[in-house]
């Protein structure tokens, strides 16, 4: 027998909560995609801070400490983005709101693609810079990390400049990304931000 009235609503709400699915659907982000999105957003903010502080500090034990944290979190982010992209490959992604104009759908796709490229390119350029500078690296003071290329001063300098430029580009695109999310929520009043925050009911 089907539950009716208030009772039916409670059963529905319990089912909805127990269905906080890991996988994405065509209408909402699953819990893994959401958690990876927010974890990486927080770690990226920390990365900017550590990178800037490390850059400002002169040669000192503090600089070494700060940069070891920076490099370790950077390598963690590289692994996380690889997991995130693999997960995305085997999952549907939620459809844009039906009323979205085509140009906005394409702008969002291009923006997300750029963010993924930068999330790969930043740690890779950092790793290249570190190897080219011939600096040994232990991730979290624990895991000896291999060099990706042989020591080379010219490459070290180029990778350093690339790293800094890519970081500025990432910051600019993230600001646009945040503005777009807020526009969806407050001006367009759709579900785009909500579905990245929690698993809501269809
Ligand atoms: C997503 C990951 C990363 C982000 C967002 C990031 C961002 C940054 C930023 C904003 C700076 C300051 C740039 C400046 O003002 O000159 C910086 C510096 C630096 N980063 Fe990264 N980084 C990341 C990953 C890495 C990795 C994986 C490594 C090394 C394995 C690394 C090595 C360095 C070094 C050595 C500096 C200091 C450069 C200097 O003082 O000349 N970074 N990073
Ligand atoms: C306050 C900060 C942020 C907010 C409010 C936010 C909001 C959102 C929202 C609402 C979506 C879902 C878009 C959709 O359903 O079509 C999304 C997706 C995405 N966000 Fe963010 N975001 C933030 C920070 C970041 C940061 C720092 C990054 C990485 C640099 C990032 C990378 C992405 C990517 C790549 C997607 C697309 C996911 C995919 O298609 O696989 N976000 N974000």
PDB file of C-alpha atoms and ligand atoms in Angstrom:
ATOM      1  CA  UNK A   1       0.000   0.000   0.000  1.00  0.00           C
ATOM      2  CA  UNK A   2       1.336   3.487  -0.887  1.00  0.00           C
ATOM      3  CA  UNK A   3       1.846   5.869   2.092  1.00  0.00           C
ATOM      4  CA  UNK A   4      -0.408   8.939   1.863  1.00  0.00           C
ATOM      5  CA  UNK A   5      -0.404  12.597   2.976  1.00  0.00           C
ATOM      6  CA  UNK A   6       2.182  13.808   5.518  1.00  0.00           C
ATOM      7  CA  UNK A   7       3.454  10.278   5.964  1.00  0.00           C
ATOM      8  CA  UNK A   8       4.204  10.013   2.229  1.00  0.00           C
ATOM      9  CA  UNK A   9       6.162  13.286   2.380  1.00  0.00           C
ATOM     10  CA  UNK A  10       8.271  11.955   5.259  1.00  0.00           C
ATOM     11  CA  UNK A  11       8.994   8.712   3.407  1.00  0.00           C
ATOM     12  CA  UNK A  12       9.915  10.709   0.296  1.00  0.00           C
ATOM     13  CA  UNK A  13      12.236  12.957   2.247  1.00  0.00           C
ATOM     14  CA  UNK A  14      13.948   9.978   3.924  1.00  0.00           C
ATOM     15  CA  UNK A  15      14.366   8.291   0.555  1.00  0.00           C
ATOM     16  CA  UNK A  16      15.783  11.492  -0.916  1.00  0.00           C
ATOM     17  CA  UNK A  17      18.343  11.716   1.875  1.00  0.00           C
ATOM     18  CA  UNK A  18      19.302   8.048   1.638  1.00  0.00           C
ATOM     19  CA  UNK A  19      19.692   8.659  -2.101  1.00  0.00           C
ATOM     20  CA  UNK A  20      22.506  11.148  -1.605  1.00  0.00           C
ATOM     21  CA  UNK A  21      24.161   9.353  -4.466  1.00  0.00           C
ATOM     22  CA  UNK A  22      27.843   9.285  -5.182  1.00  0.00           C
ATOM     23  CA  UNK A  23      27.340   9.374  -8.939  1.00  0.00           C
ATOM     24  CA  UNK A  24      26.139  12.378 -10.932  1.00  0.00           C
ATOM     25  CA  UNK A  25      22.844  12.238 -12.765  1.00  0.00           C
ATOM     26  CA  UNK A  26      21.596  14.288 -15.707  1.00  0.00           C
ATOM     27  CA  UNK A  27      20.054  16.694 -13.149  1.00  0.00           C
ATOM     28  CA  UNK A  28      22.416  16.887 -10.195  1.00  0.00           C
ATOM     29  CA  UNK A  29      26.004  16.532  -9.088  1.00  0.00           C
ATOM     30  CA  UNK A  30      26.723  13.414  -7.031  1.00  0.00           C
ATOM     31  CA  UNK A  31      28.425  13.675  -3.660  1.00  0.00           C
ATOM     32  CA  UNK A  32      31.897  12.750  -4.946  1.00  0.00           C
ATOM     33  CA  UNK A  33      31.932  15.467  -7.632  1.00  0.00           C
ATOM     34  CA  UNK A  34      30.655  18.041  -5.120  1.00  0.00           C
ATOM     35  CA  UNK A  35      33.138  17.118  -2.421  1.00  0.00           C
ATOM     36  CA  UNK A  36      36.043  17.148  -4.860  1.00  0.00           C
ATOM     37  CA  UNK A  37      34.915  20.534  -6.220  1.00  0.00           C
ATOM     38  CA  UNK A  38      34.841  22.196  -2.780  1.00  0.00           C
ATOM     39  CA  UNK A  39      37.900  20.440  -1.368  1.00  0.00           C
ATOM     40  CA  UNK A  40      39.926  21.555  -4.379  1.00  0.00           C
ATOM     41  CA  UNK A  41      38.527  25.099  -4.232  1.00  0.00           C
ATOM     42  CA  UNK A  42      39.701  25.392  -0.594  1.00  0.00           C
ATOM     43  CA  UNK A  43      43.109  23.844  -1.298  1.00  0.00           C
ATOM     44  CA  UNK A  44      43.606  26.162  -4.292  1.00  0.00           C
ATOM     45  CA  UNK A  45      42.941  29.206  -2.112  1.00  0.00           C
ATOM     46  CA  UNK A  46      45.517  27.897   0.397  1.00  0.00           C
ATOM     47  CA  UNK A  47      47.939  27.364  -2.510  1.00  0.00           C
ATOM     48  CA  UNK A  48      47.729  30.991  -3.582  1.00  0.00           C
ATOM     49  CA  UNK A  49      48.464  32.140  -0.077  1.00  0.00           C
ATOM     50  CA  UNK A  50      51.394  29.767   0.449  1.00  0.00           C
ATOM     51  CA  UNK A  51      52.805  30.488  -3.032  1.00  0.00           C
ATOM     52  CA  UNK A  52      52.696  34.257  -2.465  1.00  0.00           C
ATOM     53  CA  UNK A  53      54.156  34.062   1.061  1.00  0.00           C
ATOM     54  CA  UNK A  54      56.872  31.640  -0.125  1.00  0.00           C
ATOM     55  CA  UNK A  55      57.715  33.965  -3.010  1.00  0.00           C
ATOM     56  CA  UNK A  56      57.988  37.020  -0.730  1.00  0.00           C
ATOM     57  CA  UNK A  57      60.160  35.357   1.921  1.00  0.00           C
ATOM     58  CA  UNK A  58      63.905  35.644   1.401  1.00  0.00           C
ATOM     59  CA  UNK A  59      66.165  32.605   1.690  1.00  0.00           C
ATOM     60  CA  UNK A  60      65.263  31.261   5.130  1.00  0.00           C
ATOM     61  CA  UNK A  61      64.092  28.111   6.932  1.00  0.00           C
ATOM     62  CA  UNK A  62      60.570  29.650   6.933  1.00  0.00           C
ATOM     63  CA  UNK A  63      60.598  29.851   3.118  1.00  0.00           C
ATOM     64  CA  UNK A  64      61.565  26.161   2.961  1.00  0.00           C
ATOM     65  CA  UNK A  65      58.731  25.226   5.338  1.00  0.00           C
ATOM     66  CA  UNK A  66      56.136  27.271   3.463  1.00  0.00           C
ATOM     67  CA  UNK A  67      57.261  25.990   0.065  1.00  0.00           C
ATOM     68  CA  UNK A  68      57.277  22.360   1.226  1.00  0.00           C
ATOM     69  CA  UNK A  69      53.631  22.795   2.229  1.00  0.00           C
ATOM     70  CA  UNK A  70      52.954  24.553  -1.094  1.00  0.00           C
ATOM     71  CA  UNK A  71      54.588  21.829  -3.194  1.00  0.00           C
ATOM     72  CA  UNK A  72      52.981  19.009  -1.192  1.00  0.00           C
ATOM     73  CA  UNK A  73      49.484  20.468  -1.507  1.00  0.00           C
ATOM     74  CA  UNK A  74      50.228  21.198  -5.190  1.00  0.00           C
ATOM     75  CA  UNK A  75      51.082  17.537  -5.883  1.00  0.00           C
ATOM     76  CA  UNK A  76      47.965  16.490  -3.908  1.00  0.00           C
ATOM     77  CA  UNK A  77      45.903  18.798  -6.152  1.00  0.00           C
ATOM     78  CA  UNK A  78      47.467  17.237  -9.243  1.00  0.00           C
ATOM     79  CA  UNK A  79      46.396  13.765  -8.066  1.00  0.00           C
ATOM     80  CA  UNK A  80      42.938  15.054  -7.098  1.00  0.00           C
ATOM     81  CA  UNK A  81      42.309  16.640 -10.496  1.00  0.00           C
ATOM     82  CA  UNK A  82      43.278  13.375 -12.200  1.00  0.00           C
ATOM     83  CA  UNK A  83      40.766  11.505 -10.003  1.00  0.00           C
ATOM     84  CA  UNK A  84      38.165  14.198 -10.693  1.00  0.00           C
ATOM     85  CA  UNK A  85      38.641  14.039 -14.462  1.00  0.00           C
ATOM     86  CA  UNK A  86      38.549  10.219 -14.502  1.00  0.00           C
ATOM     87  CA  UNK A  87      35.349  10.286 -12.453  1.00  0.00           C
ATOM     88  CA  UNK A  88      33.863  12.826 -14.846  1.00  0.00           C
ATOM     89  CA  UNK A  89      34.672  10.590 -17.799  1.00  0.00           C
ATOM     90  CA  UNK A  90      32.467   7.800 -16.420  1.00  0.00           C
ATOM     91  CA  UNK A  91      29.628  10.006 -15.181  1.00  0.00           C
ATOM     92  CA  UNK A  92      26.909  12.067 -16.807  1.00  0.00           C
ATOM     93  CA  UNK A  93      27.075  15.808 -16.070  1.00  0.00           C
ATOM     94  CA  UNK A  94      23.953  17.754 -15.114  1.00  0.00           C
ATOM     95  CA  UNK A  95      22.226  19.551 -17.980  1.00  0.00           C
ATOM     96  CA  UNK A  96      22.311  23.359 -18.040  1.00  0.00           C
ATOM     97  CA  UNK A  97      18.998  25.027 -17.114  1.00  0.00           C
ATOM     98  CA  UNK A  98      16.650  24.625 -20.128  1.00  0.00           C
ATOM     99  CA  UNK A  99      16.221  28.397 -20.525  1.00  0.00           C
ATOM    100  CA  UNK A 100      19.997  29.040 -20.899  1.00  0.00           C
ATOM    101  CA  UNK A 101      20.992  30.728 -24.180  1.00  0.00           C
ATOM    102  CA  UNK A 102      23.401  28.677 -26.324  1.00  0.00           C
ATOM    103  CA  UNK A 103      26.209  31.232 -26.017  1.00  0.00           C
ATOM    104  CA  UNK A 104      26.083  30.984 -22.219  1.00  0.00           C
ATOM    105  CA  UNK A 105      26.190  27.201 -22.335  1.00  0.00           C
ATOM    106  CA  UNK A 106      29.287  27.415 -24.519  1.00  0.00           C
ATOM    107  CA  UNK A 107      30.854  30.090 -22.304  1.00  0.00           C
ATOM    108  CA  UNK A 108      30.344  27.868 -19.245  1.00  0.00           C
ATOM    109  CA  UNK A 109      31.853  24.857 -21.057  1.00  0.00           C
ATOM    110  CA  UNK A 110      34.859  26.880 -22.218  1.00  0.00           C
ATOM    111  CA  UNK A 111      35.326  28.306 -18.705  1.00  0.00           C
ATOM    112  CA  UNK A 112      35.205  24.862 -17.072  1.00  0.00           C
ATOM    113  CA  UNK A 113      37.604  23.457 -19.669  1.00  0.00           C
ATOM    114  CA  UNK A 114      40.019  26.333 -18.979  1.00  0.00           C
ATOM    115  CA  UNK A 115      39.762  25.687 -15.219  1.00  0.00           C
ATOM    116  CA  UNK A 116      40.575  21.997 -15.690  1.00  0.00           C
ATOM    117  CA  UNK A 117      43.522  22.823 -17.989  1.00  0.00           C
ATOM    118  CA  UNK A 118      44.891  25.273 -15.415  1.00  0.00           C
ATOM    119  CA  UNK A 119      44.381  22.828 -12.540  1.00  0.00           C
ATOM    120  CA  UNK A 120      46.661  20.476 -14.505  1.00  0.00           C
ATOM    121  CA  UNK A 121      49.125  23.030 -15.866  1.00  0.00           C
ATOM    122  CA  UNK A 122      49.828  24.795 -12.554  1.00  0.00           C
ATOM    123  CA  UNK A 123      51.117  21.837 -10.564  1.00  0.00           C
ATOM    124  CA  UNK A 124      52.906  20.500 -13.661  1.00  0.00           C
ATOM    125  CA  UNK A 125      54.744  23.801 -14.216  1.00  0.00           C
ATOM    126  CA  UNK A 126      55.601  23.865 -10.490  1.00  0.00           C
ATOM    127  CA  UNK A 127      56.971  20.345 -10.697  1.00  0.00           C
ATOM    128  CA  UNK A 128      58.989  21.211 -13.839  1.00  0.00           C
ATOM    129  CA  UNK A 129      60.359  24.350 -12.109  1.00  0.00           C
ATOM    130  CA  UNK A 130      61.338  22.377  -9.027  1.00  0.00           C
ATOM    131  CA  UNK A 131      63.063  19.624 -11.018  1.00  0.00           C
ATOM    132  CA  UNK A 132      64.844  22.081 -13.328  1.00  0.00           C
ATOM    133  CA  UNK A 133      66.116  23.962 -10.250  1.00  0.00           C
ATOM    134  CA  UNK A 134      67.444  20.630  -9.002  1.00  0.00           C
ATOM    135  CA  UNK A 135      65.604  20.949  -5.697  1.00  0.00           C
ATOM    136  CA  UNK A 136      64.924  17.618  -3.994  1.00  0.00           C
ATOM    137  CA  UNK A 137      61.305  17.322  -2.886  1.00  0.00           C
ATOM    138  CA  UNK A 138      59.627  15.220  -0.215  1.00  0.00           C
ATOM    139  CA  UNK A 139      55.855  15.425  -0.359  1.00  0.00           C
ATOM    140  CA  UNK A 140      54.683  16.245   3.206  1.00  0.00           C
ATOM    141  CA  UNK A 141      58.296  15.587   4.348  1.00  0.00           C
ATOM    142  CA  UNK A 142      57.515  11.911   3.764  1.00  0.00           C
ATOM    143  CA  UNK A 143      57.381  10.768   0.159  1.00  0.00           C
ATOM    144  CA  UNK A 144      60.443  11.383  -2.023  1.00  0.00           C
ATOM    145  CA  UNK A 145      59.057  12.801  -5.261  1.00  0.00           C
ATOM    146  CA  UNK A 146      60.845  12.053  -8.573  1.00  0.00           C
ATOM    147  CA  UNK A 147      62.120  14.760 -10.915  1.00  0.00           C
ATOM    148  CA  UNK A 148      60.152  15.230 -14.102  1.00  0.00           C
ATOM    149  CA  UNK A 149      63.083  16.713 -16.087  1.00  0.00           C
ATOM    150  CA  UNK A 150      66.863  17.121 -15.754  1.00  0.00           C
ATOM    151  CA  UNK A 151      68.293  20.271 -14.108  1.00  0.00           C
ATOM    152  CA  UNK A 152      68.342  23.235 -16.519  1.00  0.00           C
ATOM    153  CA  UNK A 153      68.563  26.906 -15.593  1.00  0.00           C
ATOM    154  CA  UNK A 154      66.772  28.269 -18.678  1.00  0.00           C
ATOM    155  CA  UNK A 155      63.855  25.875 -18.246  1.00  0.00           C
ATOM    156  CA  UNK A 156      63.721  26.653 -14.512  1.00  0.00           C
ATOM    157  CA  UNK A 157      63.346  30.347 -15.241  1.00  0.00           C
ATOM    158  CA  UNK A 158      60.752  29.804 -17.980  1.00  0.00           C
ATOM    159  CA  UNK A 159      58.742  27.369 -15.829  1.00  0.00           C
ATOM    160  CA  UNK A 160      58.831  29.862 -12.922  1.00  0.00           C
ATOM    161  CA  UNK A 161      57.436  32.654 -15.101  1.00  0.00           C
ATOM    162  CA  UNK A 162      54.853  30.317 -16.607  1.00  0.00           C
ATOM    163  CA  UNK A 163      53.811  29.206 -13.110  1.00  0.00           C
ATOM    164  CA  UNK A 164      53.239  32.789 -12.019  1.00  0.00           C
ATOM    165  CA  UNK A 165      51.351  33.778 -15.208  1.00  0.00           C
ATOM    166  CA  UNK A 166      49.126  30.688 -15.053  1.00  0.00           C
ATOM    167  CA  UNK A 167      48.333  31.446 -11.410  1.00  0.00           C
ATOM    168  CA  UNK A 168      47.162  34.964 -12.344  1.00  0.00           C
ATOM    169  CA  UNK A 169      45.071  33.536 -15.201  1.00  0.00           C
ATOM    170  CA  UNK A 170      43.511  30.972 -12.853  1.00  0.00           C
ATOM    171  CA  UNK A 171      42.639  33.682 -10.325  1.00  0.00           C
ATOM    172  CA  UNK A 172      40.937  35.784 -13.030  1.00  0.00           C
ATOM    173  CA  UNK A 173      38.918  32.867 -14.436  1.00  0.00           C
ATOM    174  CA  UNK A 174      37.912  31.728 -10.933  1.00  0.00           C
ATOM    175  CA  UNK A 175      36.589  35.228 -10.199  1.00  0.00           C
ATOM    176  CA  UNK A 176      34.501  35.054 -13.401  1.00  0.00           C
ATOM    177  CA  UNK A 177      33.360  31.554 -12.412  1.00  0.00           C
ATOM    178  CA  UNK A 178      32.227  32.731  -8.973  1.00  0.00           C
ATOM    179  CA  UNK A 179      30.438  35.739 -10.506  1.00  0.00           C
ATOM    180  CA  UNK A 180      28.625  33.391 -12.938  1.00  0.00           C
ATOM    181  CA  UNK A 181      27.556  31.086 -10.071  1.00  0.00           C
ATOM    182  CA  UNK A 182      26.225  34.048  -8.052  1.00  0.00           C
ATOM    183  CA  UNK A 183      24.403  35.401 -11.112  1.00  0.00           C
ATOM    184  CA  UNK A 184      22.646  32.033 -11.569  1.00  0.00           C
ATOM    185  CA  UNK A 185      21.598  31.990  -7.940  1.00  0.00           C
ATOM    186  CA  UNK A 186      20.607  35.585  -7.266  1.00  0.00           C
ATOM    187  CA  UNK A 187      19.647  37.018 -10.673  1.00  0.00           C
ATOM    188  CA  UNK A 188      18.408  34.043 -12.670  1.00  0.00           C
ATOM    189  CA  UNK A 189      17.078  32.160  -9.628  1.00  0.00           C
ATOM    190  CA  UNK A 190      17.907  28.708 -11.025  1.00  0.00           C
ATOM    191  CA  UNK A 191      19.403  25.587  -9.405  1.00  0.00           C
ATOM    192  CA  UNK A 192      22.948  25.797 -10.762  1.00  0.00           C
ATOM    193  CA  UNK A 193      24.598  26.856  -7.480  1.00  0.00           C
ATOM    194  CA  UNK A 194      22.263  24.843  -5.236  1.00  0.00           C
ATOM    195  CA  UNK A 195      22.993  21.588  -7.053  1.00  0.00           C
ATOM    196  CA  UNK A 196      26.728  22.086  -6.481  1.00  0.00           C
ATOM    197  CA  UNK A 197      26.098  22.730  -2.765  1.00  0.00           C
ATOM    198  CA  UNK A 198      23.880  19.786  -1.947  1.00  0.00           C
ATOM    199  CA  UNK A 199      21.940  16.914  -3.346  1.00  0.00           C
ATOM    200  CA  UNK A 200      18.468  18.371  -3.725  1.00  0.00           C
ATOM    201  CA  UNK A 201      15.373  16.592  -4.927  1.00  0.00           C
ATOM    202  CA  UNK A 202      14.533  16.497  -8.611  1.00  0.00           C
TER     203      UNK A 202
HETATM  204  C1  LIG B   1      47.456  23.908  -8.254  1.00  0.00           C
HETATM  205  C2  LIG B   1      48.646  24.012  -7.756  1.00  0.00           C
HETATM  206  C3  LIG B   1      49.453  25.273  -7.594  1.00  0.00           C
HETATM  207  C4  LIG B   1      49.068  26.599  -7.536  1.00  0.00           C
HETATM  208  C5  LIG B   1      47.674  27.191  -7.648  1.00  0.00           C
HETATM  209  C6  LIG B   1      50.281  27.373  -7.346  1.00  0.00           C
HETATM  210  C7  LIG B   1      50.324  28.766  -7.230  1.00  0.00           C
HETATM  211  C8  LIG B   1      51.457  29.483  -6.950  1.00  0.00           C
HETATM  212  C9  LIG B   1      51.508  30.914  -6.741  1.00  0.00           C
HETATM  213  C10 LIG B   1      50.300  31.855  -6.807  1.00  0.00           C
HETATM  214  C11 LIG B   1      52.793  31.258  -6.492  1.00  0.00           C
HETATM  215  C12 LIG B   1      53.347  32.673  -6.247  1.00  0.00           C
HETATM  216  C13 LIG B   1      53.849  33.197  -7.565  1.00  0.00           C
HETATM  217  C14 LIG B   1      54.533  34.516  -7.467  1.00  0.00           C
HETATM  218  O1  LIG B   1      54.000  35.454  -6.867  1.00  0.00           O
HETATM  219  O2  LIG B   1      55.633  34.609  -8.028  1.00  0.00           O
HETATM  220  C15 LIG B   1      53.588  30.049  -6.522  1.00  0.00           C
HETATM  221  C16 LIG B   1      54.949  29.992  -6.284  1.00  0.00           C
HETATM  222  C17 LIG B   1      55.676  28.826  -6.279  1.00  0.00           C
HETATM  223  N1  LIG B   1      55.222  27.562  -6.580  1.00  0.00           N
HETATM  224 FE1  LIG B   1      53.302  27.043  -6.955  1.00  0.00          FE
HETATM  225  N2  LIG B   1      51.353  26.515  -7.288  1.00  0.00           N
HETATM  226  C18 LIG B   1      50.883  25.227  -7.424  1.00  0.00           C
HETATM  227  C19 LIG B   1      51.617  24.068  -7.429  1.00  0.00           C
HETATM  228  C20 LIG B   1      53.003  23.997  -7.265  1.00  0.00           C
HETATM  229  C21 LIG B   1      53.792  22.793  -7.278  1.00  0.00           C
HETATM  230  C22 LIG B   1      53.233  21.375  -7.474  1.00  0.00           C
HETATM  231  C23 LIG B   1      55.091  23.151  -7.071  1.00  0.00           C
HETATM  232  C24 LIG B   1      56.344  22.318  -7.007  1.00  0.00           C
HETATM  233  C25 LIG B   1      56.382  21.027  -7.026  1.00  0.00           C
HETATM  234  C26 LIG B   1      55.115  24.588  -6.917  1.00  0.00           C
HETATM  235  C27 LIG B   1      56.257  25.335  -6.700  1.00  0.00           C
HETATM  236  C28 LIG B   1      56.289  26.690  -6.467  1.00  0.00           C
HETATM  237  C29 LIG B   1      57.483  27.419  -6.088  1.00  0.00           C
HETATM  238  C30 LIG B   1      58.880  26.823  -5.855  1.00  0.00           C
HETATM  239  C31 LIG B   1      57.096  28.758  -5.948  1.00  0.00           C
HETATM  240  C32 LIG B   1      57.978  29.952  -5.521  1.00  0.00           C
HETATM  241  C33 LIG B   1      58.597  30.569  -6.717  1.00  0.00           C
HETATM  242  C34 LIG B   1      59.530  31.692  -6.318  1.00  0.00           C
HETATM  243  O3  LIG B   1      59.546  32.164  -5.217  1.00  0.00           O
HETATM  244  O4  LIG B   1      60.274  32.094  -7.202  1.00  0.00           O
HETATM  245  N3  LIG B   1      53.832  25.080  -7.045  1.00  0.00           N
HETATM  246  N4  LIG B   1      52.755  28.998  -6.811  1.00  0.00           N
HETATM  247  C1  LIG B   2      33.230  30.310  -4.254  1.00  0.00           C
HETATM  248  C2  LIG B   2      33.813  29.584  -5.185  1.00  0.00           C
HETATM  249  C3  LIG B   2      33.071  28.741  -6.201  1.00  0.00           C
HETATM  250  C4  LIG B   2      31.753  28.665  -6.511  1.00  0.00           C
HETATM  251  C5  LIG B   2      30.574  29.440  -5.903  1.00  0.00           C
HETATM  252  C6  LIG B   2      31.615  27.664  -7.561  1.00  0.00           C
HETATM  253  C7  LIG B   2      30.431  27.261  -8.129  1.00  0.00           C
HETATM  254  C8  LIG B   2      30.287  26.266  -9.062  1.00  0.00           C
HETATM  255  C9  LIG B   2      29.032  25.762  -9.561  1.00  0.00           C
HETATM  256  C10 LIG B   2      27.671  26.256  -9.138  1.00  0.00           C
HETATM  257  C11 LIG B   2      29.308  24.805 -10.478  1.00  0.00           C
HETATM  258  C12 LIG B   2      28.284  23.949 -11.249  1.00  0.00           C
HETATM  259  C13 LIG B   2      28.086  24.454 -12.634  1.00  0.00           C
HETATM  260  C14 LIG B   2      27.056  23.618 -13.347  1.00  0.00           C
HETATM  261  O1  LIG B   2      26.310  22.865 -12.741  1.00  0.00           O
HETATM  262  O2  LIG B   2      27.001  23.728 -14.597  1.00  0.00           O
HETATM  263  C15 LIG B   2      30.742  24.695 -10.586  1.00  0.00           C
HETATM  264  C16 LIG B   2      31.399  23.839 -11.432  1.00  0.00           C
HETATM  265  C17 LIG B   2      32.749  23.836 -11.598  1.00  0.00           C
HETATM  266  N1  LIG B   2      33.668  24.521 -10.829  1.00  0.00           N
HETATM  267 FE1  LIG B   2      33.269  25.840  -9.355  1.00  0.00          FE
HETATM  268  N2  LIG B   2      32.873  27.204  -7.883  1.00  0.00           N
HETATM  269  C18 LIG B   2      33.777  27.825  -7.083  1.00  0.00           C
HETATM  270  C19 LIG B   2      35.138  27.646  -7.093  1.00  0.00           C
HETATM  271  C20 LIG B   2      35.810  26.900  -8.016  1.00  0.00           C
HETATM  272  C21 LIG B   2      37.235  26.816  -8.137  1.00  0.00           C
HETATM  273  C22 LIG B   2      38.261  27.534  -7.233  1.00  0.00           C
HETATM  274  C23 LIG B   2      37.491  25.992  -9.183  1.00  0.00           C
HETATM  275  C24 LIG B   2      38.832  25.541  -9.738  1.00  0.00           C
HETATM  276  C25 LIG B   2      39.790  26.291 -10.059  1.00  0.00           C
HETATM  277  C26 LIG B   2      36.251  25.541  -9.736  1.00  0.00           C
HETATM  278  C27 LIG B   2      36.106  24.708 -10.817  1.00  0.00           C
HETATM  279  C28 LIG B   2      34.923  24.246 -11.326  1.00  0.00           C
HETATM  280  C29 LIG B   2      34.806  23.363 -12.477  1.00  0.00           C
HETATM  281  C30 LIG B   2      35.967  22.826 -13.317  1.00  0.00           C
HETATM  282  C31 LIG B   2      33.456  23.108 -12.651  1.00  0.00           C
HETATM  283  C32 LIG B   2      32.819  22.252 -13.746  1.00  0.00           C
HETATM  284  C33 LIG B   2      32.613  20.883 -13.228  1.00  0.00           C
HETATM  285  C34 LIG B   2      32.454  19.897 -14.358  1.00  0.00           C
HETATM  286  O3  LIG B   2      31.807  20.210 -15.367  1.00  0.00           O
HETATM  287  O4  LIG B   2      33.031  18.804 -14.213  1.00  0.00           O
HETATM  288  N3  LIG B   2      35.235  26.105  -8.995  1.00  0.00           N
HETATM  289  N4  LIG B   2      31.316  25.589  -9.715  1.00  0.00           N
END
